[in-house]
PDB file of C-alpha atoms in Angstrom:
ATOM      1  CA  PHE A   5     137.039 126.892  87.830  1.00 64.00           C
ATOM      2  CA  ASN A   6     136.415 123.346  89.145  1.00 62.00           C
ATOM      3  CA  GLN A   7     132.638 123.676  88.717  1.00 66.00           C
ATOM      4  CA  TYR A   8     132.226 126.253  85.913  1.00 70.00           C
ATOM      5  CA  GLY A   9     135.582 126.190  84.047  1.00 74.00           C
ATOM      6  CA  ASP A  10     134.530 124.822  80.706  1.00 75.00           C
ATOM      7  CA  SER A  11     131.278 123.829  79.017  1.00 79.00           C
ATOM      8  CA  VAL A  12     131.390 120.225  80.094  1.00 69.00           C
ATOM      9  CA  ARG A  13     131.908 121.140  83.725  1.00 69.00           C
ATOM     10  CA  SER A  14     129.210 123.794  83.449  1.00 77.00           C
ATOM     11  CA  PHE A  15     126.675 121.341  81.991  1.00 72.00           C
ATOM     12  CA  TYR A  16     127.526 118.759  84.670  1.00 67.00           C
ATOM     13  CA  THR A  17     127.082 121.392  87.403  1.00 71.00           C
ATOM     14  CA  VAL A  18     123.739 122.464  85.962  1.00 74.00           C
ATOM     15  CA  PHE A  19     122.750 118.733  85.833  1.00 66.00           C
ATOM     16  CA  GLU A  20     123.907 118.256  89.398  1.00 67.00           C
ATOM     17  CA  PHE A  21     122.112 121.235  90.936  1.00 71.00           C
ATOM     18  CA  THR A  22     118.968 120.505  89.001  1.00 71.00           C
ATOM     19  CA  PHE A  23     118.630 116.943  90.288  1.00 64.00           C
ATOM     20  CA  SER A  24     120.292 117.273  93.695  1.00 66.00           C
ATOM     21  CA  GLY A  25     118.350 120.301  94.946  1.00 69.00           C
ATOM     22  CA  GLY A  26     121.614 121.917  96.059  1.00 70.00           C
ATOM     23  CA  TRP A  27     121.546 124.757  93.571  1.00 69.00           C
ATOM     24  CA  PRO A  28     122.203 127.548  96.067  1.00 67.00           C
ATOM     25  CA  LYS A  29     125.540 126.070  96.965  1.00 74.00           C
ATOM     26  CA  TYR A  30     126.621 126.423  93.357  1.00 70.00           C
ATOM     27  CA  ALA A  31     124.829 129.642  92.476  1.00 73.00           C
ATOM     28  CA  ARG A  32     125.985 131.758  95.397  1.00 70.00           C
ATOM     29  CA  PRO A  33     129.681 131.923  94.409  1.00 80.00           C
ATOM     30  CA  LEU A  34     128.728 133.108  90.906  1.00 79.00           C
ATOM     31  CA  VAL A  35     126.318 135.734  92.164  1.00 70.00           C
ATOM     32  CA  ASP A  36     128.672 136.971  94.906  1.00 70.00           C
ATOM     33  CA  ASN A  37     132.077 136.784  93.136  1.00 82.00           C
ATOM     34  CA  VAL A  38     131.340 137.034  89.366  1.00 84.00           C
ATOM     35  CA  SER A  39     128.226 139.061  88.646  1.00 81.00           C
ATOM     36  CA  PRO A  40     124.819 139.567  90.185  1.00 73.00           C
ATOM     37  CA  ALA A  41     123.352 139.067  86.735  1.00 81.00           C
ATOM     38  CA  TYR A  42     123.733 135.312  87.336  1.00 77.00           C
ATOM     39  CA  GLY A  43     121.055 135.674  89.975  1.00 73.00           C
ATOM     40  CA  ILE A  44     118.546 136.496  87.239  1.00 77.00           C
ATOM     41  CA  PHE A  45     119.574 133.392  85.294  1.00 83.00           C
ATOM     42  CA  PHE A  46     119.242 131.068  88.288  1.00 78.00           C
ATOM     43  CA  PHE A  47     115.932 132.587  89.273  1.00 76.00           C
ATOM     44  CA  ILE A  48     114.439 132.107  85.799  1.00 81.00           C
ATOM     45  CA  TYR A  49     115.991 128.632  85.416  1.00 83.00           C
ATOM     46  CA  ILE A  50     114.636 127.327  88.768  1.00 77.00           C
ATOM     47  CA  ILE A  51     111.169 128.828  88.123  1.00 78.00           C
ATOM     48  CA  VAL A  52     110.994 127.162  84.722  1.00 88.00           C
ATOM     49  CA  VAL A  53     112.190 123.751  85.999  1.00 84.00           C
ATOM     50  CA  VAL A  54     109.829 123.768  88.976  1.00 80.00           C
ATOM     51  CA  PHE A  55     106.881 124.880  86.748  1.00 87.00           C
ATOM     52  CA  ALA A  56     107.669 122.048  84.274  1.00 91.00           C
ATOM     53  CA  ILE A  57     107.810 119.440  87.063  1.00 88.00           C
ATOM     54  CA  PHE A  58     104.490 120.654  88.466  1.00 89.00           C
ATOM     55  CA  ARG A  59     102.902 120.479  85.020  1.00 92.00           C
ATOM     56  CA  ILE A  60     104.133 116.960  84.519  1.00 94.00           C
ATOM     57  CA  ILE A  61     102.841 115.812  87.910  1.00 93.00           C
ATOM     58  CA  THR A  62      99.499 117.526  87.224  1.00 92.00           C
ATOM     59  CA  ALA A  63      99.217 115.825  83.867  1.00 93.00           C
ATOM     60  CA  LEU A  64      99.893 112.427  85.437  1.00 93.00           C
ATOM     61  CA  PHE A  65      97.215 112.931  88.081  1.00 92.00           C
ATOM     62  CA  LEU A  66      94.725 114.187  85.469  1.00 91.00           C
ATOM     63  CA  ARG A  67      95.386 111.200  83.244  1.00 91.00           C
ATOM     64  CA  ASP A  68      94.749 108.760  86.073  1.00 88.00           C
ATOM     65  CA  THR A  69      91.628 110.622  87.202  1.00 87.00           C
ATOM     66  CA  LEU A  70      90.177 110.662  83.662  1.00 86.00           C
ATOM     67  CA  ALA A  71      90.945 106.916  83.231  1.00 84.00           C
ATOM     68  CA  LEU A  72      89.084 106.151  86.501  1.00 82.00           C
ATOM     69  CA  ALA A  73      86.149 108.308  85.515  1.00 80.00           C
ATOM     70  CA  SER A  74      85.951 106.584  82.151  1.00 79.00           C
ATOM     71  CA  ALA A  75      85.985 103.164  83.844  1.00 78.00           C
ATOM     72  CA  ASP A  76      83.236 104.229  86.200  1.00 79.00           C
ATOM     73  CA  ALA A  77      81.037 105.436  83.389  1.00 76.00           C
ATOM     74  CA  GLU A  78      81.541 102.156  81.475  1.00 79.00           C
ATOM     75  CA  MET A  79      80.614 100.189  84.610  1.00 83.00           C
ATOM     76  CA  ALA A  80      77.437 102.277  85.086  1.00 83.00           C
ATOM     77  CA  ILE A  81      76.428 101.628  81.462  1.00 87.00           C
ATOM     78  CA  GLN A  82      77.016  97.876  81.822  1.00 87.00           C
ATOM     79  CA  LYS A  83      74.954  97.859  85.062  1.00 89.00           C
ATOM     80  CA  LYS A  84      72.075  99.644  83.338  1.00 92.00           C
ATOM     81  CA  MET A  85      72.215  97.165  80.414  1.00 93.00           C
ATOM     82  CA  LYS A  86      72.118  94.188  82.765  1.00 94.00           C
ATOM     83  CA  GLU A  87      69.129  95.723  84.617  1.00 93.00           C
ATOM     84  CA  ALA A  88      67.289  96.236  81.329  1.00 94.00           C
ATOM     85  CA  GLU A  89      68.036  92.647  80.269  1.00 94.00           C
ATOM     86  CA  ALA A  90      66.753  91.324  83.615  1.00 94.00           C
ATOM     87  CA  TYR A  91      63.596  93.447  83.292  1.00 94.00           C
ATOM     88  CA  ALA A  92      63.051  92.168  79.738  1.00 94.00           C
ATOM     89  CA  ALA A  93      63.429  88.579  80.925  1.00 93.00           C
ATOM     90  CA  GLN A  94      60.891  89.164  83.713  1.00 93.00           C
ATOM     91  CA  LEU A  95      58.416  90.630  81.177  1.00 91.00           C
ATOM     92  CA  LEU A  96      58.958  87.601  78.915  1.00 89.00           C
ATOM     93  CA  ASP A  97      58.356  85.211  81.779  1.00 89.00           C
ATOM     94  CA  PHE A  98      55.173  87.107  82.689  1.00 88.00           C
ATOM     95  CA  PHE A  99      53.812  87.026  79.137  1.00 86.00           C
ATOM     96  CA  ASN A 100      54.761  83.367  78.768  1.00 85.00           C
ATOM     97  CA  ALA A 101      52.881  82.577  81.929  1.00 85.00           C
ATOM     98  CA  ALA A 102      49.879  84.688  80.815  1.00 84.00           C
ATOM     99  CA  ASP A 103      49.734  82.851  77.483  1.00 82.00           C
ATOM    100  CA  SER A 104      47.413  79.991  78.629  1.00 79.00           C
ATOM    101  CA  SER A 105      46.874  78.563  75.133  1.00 80.00           C
ATOM    102  CA  GLY A 106      50.601  78.613  74.085  1.00 76.00           C
ATOM    103  CA  ASP A 107      49.842  80.197  70.736  1.00 80.00           C
ATOM    104  CA  GLY A 108      51.806  83.395  71.446  1.00 75.00           C
ATOM    105  CA  PHE A 109      48.732  85.543  71.904  1.00 77.00           C
ATOM    106  CA  LEU A 110      47.078  86.796  75.072  1.00 75.00           C
ATOM    107  CA  SER A 111      43.421  86.222  75.478  1.00 68.00           C
TER     108      SER A 111
END
């Protein structure tokens, strides 16, 4: 009765065993003394909670990984653009040096 007597105590106990990891200590008296059907409830409940936590952790890792991959792609594009600008500057210097008359045409 102290842990499962009314709805408030029941909700608190569910909260407590969900976040404390001590659910067997609370579930065993129900399964042994009240009804084995509670075992099905606890089995399904724990499976759902653990699955949800794994999905959240996986989503967080995936978000961080995709953010890093996006940043890497942007850095690669910026590097290629700088290389192209440097090559264009070298070509401009070459053609300016080859233009002996200074009229903008090569002879």
